[in-house]
Amino acid sequence: MERTGADIRFENATVTYPNGHAGLKGITLDIPAGQMVGVVGLSGAGKSTLVRTINGLVPLSAGSIAVGGHTLTGRGGTQLRGRELRELRSNVGMVFQSFNLAKRTTVINNVLMGRLYHSPAWRTLLGAWKNDDVELAMRALERVEIVGKAYEPAASLSGGQQQRVAIARALAQRPQVILADEPVASLDPPTSHVVMRDLARINAELGITVVVNLHFLDLARTYSERLIGMRAGEIVFDGTGAEADEAVFESIYGRSLTAEDVLEARAEL
Ligand SMILES: Nc1ncnc2c1ncn2[C@@H]1O[C@H](COP(=O)(O)OP(=O)(O)O)[C@@H](O)[C@H]1O
Ligand SMILES: [Mg+2]
């Protein structure tokens, strides 16, 4: 059985990078279990920082983030480490712009990497996967409609197919949360829609909480039930796609909409 989503609660979450750059300025945000959230904003607004704090990839300087039963805190708090951090990360699947696959090995081996958190090291080193793990990996590939490629080398797949493998790898973790940091930034418009539809379907069918950073406003509006606009480390908009009109756009981007901000318009340039 698949698990359902987890709540994510930011409480005054603050990130100051060692060089003094502000990543997040006291974010308070409540994402209920099973929600699909799109995060938009200019480059440097803090989108990547926001998603990376959720699985502890970027540590908080102050405040806290509760993810399901785990709480990440800033300096001075009790930092999650060791087994507890591993447990949190096993609950949170991550998808990147650059797919991050092991290119020379097969698709199924890449998806099985999602089982690493749940398997003893000797099994993974010997490739001695349990039948249950292989079945779970095949089911994850089925969900993104790419099971026919299971035994092909990852490098032989197109960009869109590789991103679907990365989503299957995240799914094989049986996560409560999936974080996606600009997952379609390297893909063409039709393929971007395929990948976004996969994420939306996974969210709807499995109830996994999905937080996805997107460069293009139209994609974010189409596929997320809730849109968060960030600017300079702060949340400047939190609402539905329908509410995100021209004025909202200007408050997020500090300028009017251009063709560069819209996937469909760019496709026609
Ligand atoms: N590793 C880092 N070290 C120092 N500053 C960083 C680092 N990563 C991001 N920043 C800074 O934090 C701010 C937010 O960056 P980021 O979260 O990457 O924004 P986005 O994903 O919206 O482009 C920017 O000012 C950026 O320069
Ligand atoms: Mg980013």
CSV table of C-alpha atoms and ligand atoms in Angstrom, one decimal:
chain,number,residue,atom,x,y,z
A,1,MET,CA,0.0,0.0,0.0
A,2,GLU,CA,1.2,3.5,-0.8
A,3,ARG,CA,1.3,6.0,2.0
A,4,THR,CA,-0.5,9.3,1.9
A,5,GLY,CA,1.0,12.8,2.2
A,6,ALA,CA,2.5,14.7,5.1
A,7,ASP,CA,1.8,18.3,6.3
A,8,ILE,CA,4.6,20.7,6.0
A,9,ARG,CA,4.7,23.6,8.5
A,10,PHE,CA,7.2,26.5,8.2
A,11,GLU,CA,7.4,28.6,11.4
A,12,ASN,CA,9.5,31.7,11.0
A,13,ALA,CA,11.9,29.7,8.8
A,14,THR,CA,15.0,31.7,8.1
A,15,VAL,CA,18.1,30.9,6.0
A,16,THR,CA,21.1,33.1,6.0
A,17,TYR,CA,23.9,31.7,3.8
A,18,PRO,CA,27.5,31.8,5.3
A,19,ASN,CA,28.3,34.7,2.9
A,20,GLY,CA,25.5,36.7,4.4
A,21,HIS,CA,23.0,36.2,1.5
A,22,ALA,CA,19.4,36.0,2.8
A,23,GLY,CA,17.8,32.8,1.4
A,24,LEU,CA,14.6,32.9,3.4
A,25,LYS,CA,13.4,35.7,5.6
A,26,GLY,CA,11.2,34.3,8.4
A,27,ILE,CA,8.7,32.2,6.3
A,28,THR,CA,5.6,31.0,8.0
A,29,LEU,CA,3.6,28.7,5.8
A,30,ASP,CA,1.3,25.8,6.2
A,31,ILE,CA,1.0,23.2,3.5
A,32,PRO,CA,-1.7,20.6,4.3
A,33,ALA,CA,-1.1,16.9,3.5
A,34,GLY,CA,-1.9,16.0,-0.1
A,35,GLN,CA,-1.7,19.6,-1.5
A,36,MET,CA,0.0,20.4,-4.8
A,37,VAL,CA,1.8,23.7,-4.5
A,38,GLY,CA,3.6,25.6,-7.3
A,39,VAL,CA,6.3,28.1,-6.3
A,40,VAL,CA,7.1,30.9,-8.7
A,41,GLY,CA,9.4,33.9,-8.6
A,42,LEU,CA,12.4,35.5,-10.2
A,43,SER,CA,15.8,33.8,-10.2
A,44,GLY,CA,17.3,34.4,-6.7
A,45,ALA,CA,13.9,34.8,-5.1
A,46,GLY,CA,14.5,31.8,-2.8
A,47,LYS,CA,12.5,29.1,-4.5
A,48,SER,CA,15.3,26.5,-4.4
A,49,THR,CA,16.2,27.4,-0.8
A,50,LEU,CA,12.6,27.0,0.2
A,51,VAL,CA,12.3,23.4,-1.2
A,52,ARG,CA,15.7,22.4,-0.1
A,53,THR,CA,15.1,23.3,3.6
A,54,ILE,CA,12.2,20.8,3.6
A,55,ASN,CA,14.5,17.8,3.4
A,56,GLY,CA,17.4,19.4,5.3
A,57,LEU,CA,19.6,19.9,2.3
A,58,VAL,CA,19.8,23.6,3.3
A,59,PRO,CA,19.9,24.0,7.1
A,60,LEU,CA,17.8,26.7,8.8
A,61,SER,CA,19.5,29.6,10.6
A,62,ALA,CA,16.4,30.2,12.7
A,63,GLY,CA,12.8,29.0,13.0
A,64,SER,CA,11.5,25.5,12.3
A,65,ILE,CA,9.9,23.3,9.7
A,66,ALA,CA,7.8,20.3,10.7
A,67,VAL,CA,7.4,17.6,8.0
A,68,GLY,CA,5.0,14.9,9.1
A,69,GLY,CA,6.4,13.8,12.5
A,70,HIS,CA,9.8,15.3,12.1
A,71,THR,CA,10.9,18.8,13.0
A,72,LEU,CA,13.9,20.6,11.5
A,73,THR,CA,15.2,23.6,13.5
A,74,GLY,CA,17.7,26.3,13.2
A,75,ARG,CA,20.9,26.9,15.1
A,76,GLY,CA,20.3,26.7,18.8
A,77,GLY,CA,17.5,24.2,18.3
A,78,THR,CA,17.9,20.4,18.3
A,79,GLN,CA,19.2,19.7,14.8
A,80,LEU,CA,18.0,16.6,13.1
A,81,ARG,CA,20.9,14.3,12.4
A,82,GLY,CA,21.9,10.6,11.8
A,83,ARG,CA,19.0,8.2,11.8
A,84,GLU,CA,16.3,10.8,12.3
A,85,LEU,CA,17.5,12.9,9.3
A,86,ARG,CA,17.7,9.7,7.2
A,87,GLU,CA,14.2,8.9,8.2
A,88,LEU,CA,12.9,12.3,7.2
A,89,ARG,CA,14.7,12.1,3.9
A,90,SER,CA,13.3,8.7,3.2
A,91,ASN,CA,9.9,10.3,3.4
A,92,VAL,CA,10.8,13.1,1.0
A,93,GLY,CA,11.5,12.3,-2.7
A,94,MET,CA,13.4,14.9,-4.7
A,95,VAL,CA,13.4,15.7,-8.4
A,96,PHE,CA,15.9,18.1,-10.0
A,97,GLN,CA,16.2,20.1,-13.2
A,98,SER,CA,19.1,18.0,-14.4
A,99,PHE,CA,17.4,14.6,-13.7
A,100,ASN,CA,20.5,13.4,-11.7
A,101,LEU,CA,20.4,9.8,-13.1
A,102,ALA,CA,23.3,7.3,-13.1
A,103,LYS,CA,23.5,7.4,-16.9
A,104,ARG,CA,25.4,4.2,-17.6
A,105,THR,CA,23.2,1.9,-15.6
A,106,THR,CA,19.7,0.7,-16.5
A,107,VAL,CA,16.5,2.6,-15.8
A,108,ILE,CA,15.3,-0.1,-13.3
A,109,ASN,CA,18.6,0.2,-11.4
A,110,ASN,CA,18.1,4.0,-11.2
A,111,VAL,CA,14.6,3.5,-9.8
A,112,LEU,CA,15.9,1.0,-7.3
A,113,MET,CA,18.2,3.7,-5.9
A,114,GLY,CA,15.0,5.1,-4.4
A,115,ARG,CA,14.9,2.0,-2.2
A,116,LEU,CA,18.4,2.8,-0.7
A,117,TYR,CA,16.9,4.4,2.4
A,118,HIS,CA,15.0,1.2,3.1
A,119,SER,CA,17.6,-1.5,2.3
A,120,PRO,CA,20.8,-2.7,4.1
A,121,ALA,CA,24.0,-1.5,2.4
A,122,TRP,CA,25.2,-4.9,1.4
A,123,ARG,CA,22.1,-5.6,-0.6
A,124,THR,CA,22.4,-2.4,-2.6
A,125,LEU,CA,26.2,-2.9,-3.1
A,126,LEU,CA,25.7,-6.4,-4.5
A,127,GLY,CA,22.6,-5.5,-6.4
A,128,ALA,CA,20.8,-8.2,-4.5
A,129,TRP,CA,17.4,-6.5,-4.5
A,130,LYS,CA,14.4,-8.2,-2.9
A,131,ASN,CA,11.6,-9.1,-5.3
A,132,ASP,CA,9.3,-6.7,-3.4
A,133,ASP,CA,11.7,-3.8,-4.2
A,134,VAL,CA,11.9,-4.8,-7.9
A,135,GLU,CA,8.1,-5.0,-8.1
A,136,LEU,CA,7.7,-1.6,-6.4
A,137,ALA,CA,10.2,-0.1,-8.8
A,138,MET,CA,8.3,-1.6,-11.8
A,139,ARG,CA,5.1,-0.2,-10.5
A,140,ALA,CA,6.7,3.2,-10.1
A,141,LEU,CA,7.8,3.0,-13.8
A,142,GLU,CA,4.3,2.0,-14.7
A,143,ARG,CA,2.9,5.1,-13.1
A,144,VAL,CA,5.0,7.3,-15.3
A,145,GLU,CA,4.3,5.1,-18.3
A,146,ILE,CA,7.8,4.1,-19.0
A,147,VAL,CA,8.0,0.5,-17.8
A,148,GLY,CA,8.9,-0.7,-21.3
A,149,LYS,CA,12.3,1.1,-20.9
A,150,ALA,CA,13.2,-0.7,-17.6
A,151,TYR,CA,16.2,-2.6,-18.9
A,152,GLU,CA,17.6,0.1,-21.2
A,153,PRO,CA,20.6,2.3,-20.1
A,154,ALA,CA,19.3,5.6,-18.7
A,155,ALA,CA,21.6,7.5,-21.1
A,156,SER,CA,19.6,6.2,-24.1
A,157,LEU,CA,16.4,7.9,-23.0
A,158,SER,CA,15.2,11.4,-24.1
A,159,GLY,CA,15.2,14.2,-21.5
A,160,GLY,CA,11.5,13.9,-20.8
A,161,GLN,CA,11.9,10.1,-20.3
A,162,GLN,CA,14.8,10.6,-18.0
A,163,GLN,CA,12.8,13.1,-15.9
A,164,ARG,CA,10.0,10.5,-15.7
A,165,VAL,CA,12.6,7.9,-14.4
A,166,ALA,CA,13.7,10.5,-11.8
A,167,ILE,CA,10.0,10.8,-10.7
A,168,ALA,CA,9.7,7.0,-10.6
A,169,ARG,CA,12.9,6.9,-8.4
A,170,ALA,CA,11.3,9.4,-6.0
A,171,LEU,CA,8.1,7.3,-6.0
A,172,ALA,CA,10.0,4.1,-5.2
A,173,GLN,CA,10.9,5.7,-1.9
A,174,ARG,CA,7.2,5.6,-1.1
A,175,PRO,CA,7.5,9.2,0.0
A,176,GLN,CA,4.9,11.4,1.7
A,177,VAL,CA,6.3,14.4,0.0
A,178,ILE,CA,7.8,15.0,-3.4
A,179,LEU,CA,9.9,18.2,-4.0
A,180,ALA,CA,10.7,19.2,-7.5
A,181,ASP,CA,13.1,22.1,-8.2
A,182,GLU,CA,12.4,23.4,-11.7
A,183,PRO,CA,11.8,19.9,-13.1
A,184,VAL,CA,10.9,21.0,-16.6
A,185,ALA,CA,13.5,23.8,-17.1
A,186,SER,CA,15.5,21.6,-19.5
A,187,LEU,CA,12.5,20.3,-21.4
A,188,ASP,CA,10.6,21.4,-24.5
A,189,PRO,CA,7.0,22.7,-24.0
A,190,PRO,CA,5.1,19.4,-24.9
A,191,THR,CA,7.4,17.4,-22.7
A,192,SER,CA,7.1,19.9,-19.9
A,193,HIS,CA,3.3,19.2,-19.9
A,194,VAL,CA,3.8,15.5,-19.9
A,195,VAL,CA,6.1,15.7,-16.8
A,196,MET,CA,3.8,18.2,-15.0
A,197,ARG,CA,0.8,15.9,-15.7
A,198,ASP,CA,2.7,13.0,-14.2
A,199,LEU,CA,3.3,15.1,-11.0
A,200,ALA,CA,-0.3,16.2,-10.9
A,201,ARG,CA,-1.5,12.6,-11.4
A,202,ILE,CA,0.7,11.3,-8.7
A,203,ASN,CA,-0.5,14.0,-6.3
A,204,ALA,CA,-4.2,13.2,-7.1
A,205,GLU,CA,-3.9,9.4,-7.1
A,206,LEU,CA,-1.5,8.8,-4.2
A,207,GLY,CA,-2.2,11.9,-2.1
A,208,ILE,CA,1.5,12.7,-1.9
A,209,THR,CA,2.2,16.3,-1.0
A,210,VAL,CA,4.0,18.0,-4.0
A,211,VAL,CA,6.0,21.2,-3.9
A,212,VAL,CA,7.3,22.3,-7.3
A,213,ASN,CA,9.3,25.3,-8.3
A,214,LEU,CA,8.5,26.6,-11.7
A,215,HIS,CA,9.9,29.3,-13.9
A,216,PHE,CA,6.8,29.6,-16.1
A,217,LEU,CA,3.7,31.2,-14.6
A,218,ASP,CA,1.3,29.5,-17.0
A,219,LEU,CA,2.5,26.0,-16.1
A,220,ALA,CA,2.3,26.8,-12.4
A,221,ARG,CA,-1.2,28.1,-12.8
A,222,THR,CA,-2.4,25.1,-14.8
A,223,TYR,CA,-1.0,22.4,-12.6
A,224,SER,CA,-1.0,23.6,-9.0
A,225,GLU,CA,-4.0,24.0,-6.8
A,226,ARG,CA,-2.1,26.6,-4.8
A,227,LEU,CA,0.4,29.1,-6.1
A,228,ILE,CA,3.1,30.7,-3.9
A,229,GLY,CA,4.9,33.8,-5.2
A,230,MET,CA,8.3,34.5,-3.7
A,231,ARG,CA,10.4,37.7,-3.9
A,232,ALA,CA,13.7,38.3,-2.1
A,233,GLY,CA,13.3,35.5,0.4
A,234,GLU,CA,9.7,36.3,1.3
A,235,ILE,CA,6.2,35.1,0.3
A,236,VAL,CA,4.5,37.9,-1.6
A,237,PHE,CA,1.5,35.9,-2.9
A,238,ASP,CA,-0.4,32.9,-1.7
A,239,GLY,CA,-3.5,31.9,-3.5
A,240,THR,CA,-5.1,30.0,-6.4
A,241,GLY,CA,-3.9,30.2,-10.0
A,242,ALA,CA,-7.1,32.0,-11.0
A,243,GLU,CA,-6.3,34.8,-8.5
A,244,ALA,CA,-2.9,35.3,-9.9
A,245,ASP,CA,-3.7,38.2,-12.3
A,246,GLU,CA,-1.5,40.8,-13.9
A,247,ALA,CA,-1.2,42.9,-10.7
A,248,VAL,CA,-0.2,39.8,-8.7
A,249,PHE,CA,2.4,39.0,-11.3
A,250,GLU,CA,3.9,42.5,-11.0
A,251,SER,CA,4.1,42.1,-7.2
A,252,ILE,CA,6.0,38.8,-7.6
A,253,TYR,CA,8.3,39.8,-10.5
A,254,GLY,CA,8.5,43.6,-10.0
A,255,ARG,CA,7.6,44.1,-13.7
A,256,SER,CA,4.9,43.2,-16.3
A,257,LEU,CA,4.5,39.8,-17.8
A,258,THR,CA,6.7,39.1,-20.9
A,259,ALA,CA,6.8,36.2,-23.4
A,260,GLU,CA,9.8,34.9,-21.5
A,261,ASP,CA,7.6,34.1,-18.5
A,262,VAL,CA,5.1,32.0,-20.4
A,263,LEU,CA,5.9,28.6,-21.7
A,264,GLU,CA,3.3,28.7,-24.5
A,265,ALA,CA,4.4,32.1,-25.7
A,266,ARG,CA,8.0,31.0,-25.8
A,267,ALA,CA,7.2,28.0,-27.8
A,268,GLU,CA,6.0,30.3,-30.6
A,269,LEU,CA,9.0,32.7,-30.5
B,1,LIG,N1,24.9,28.2,-1.6
B,1,LIG,C1,24.6,29.5,-1.6
B,1,LIG,N2,25.5,30.3,-1.0
B,1,LIG,C2,25.3,31.6,-0.9
B,1,LIG,N3,24.1,32.2,-1.3
B,1,LIG,C3,23.2,31.4,-1.9
B,1,LIG,C4,23.4,30.0,-2.1
B,1,LIG,N4,22.3,29.5,-2.7
B,1,LIG,C5,21.5,30.6,-2.9
B,1,LIG,N5,22.0,31.7,-2.5
B,1,LIG,C6,21.4,33.0,-2.5
B,1,LIG,O1,20.1,33.0,-1.9
B,1,LIG,C7,19.2,33.7,-2.6
B,1,LIG,C8,18.0,32.7,-3.0
B,1,LIG,O2,18.6,31.8,-4.0
B,1,LIG,P1,17.7,30.5,-4.5
B,1,LIG,O3,17.0,29.9,-3.4
B,1,LIG,O4,18.7,29.7,-5.3
B,1,LIG,O5,16.7,31.3,-5.5
B,1,LIG,P2,15.9,30.7,-6.7
B,1,LIG,O6,15.8,29.2,-6.7
B,1,LIG,O7,14.5,31.4,-6.6
B,1,LIG,O8,16.6,31.2,-8.0
B,1,LIG,C9,19.9,34.3,-3.7
B,1,LIG,O9,20.2,35.6,-3.3
B,1,LIG,C10,21.1,33.5,-3.9
B,1,LIG,O10,22.2,34.2,-4.4
B,2,MG,MG,16.4,27.8,-8.1
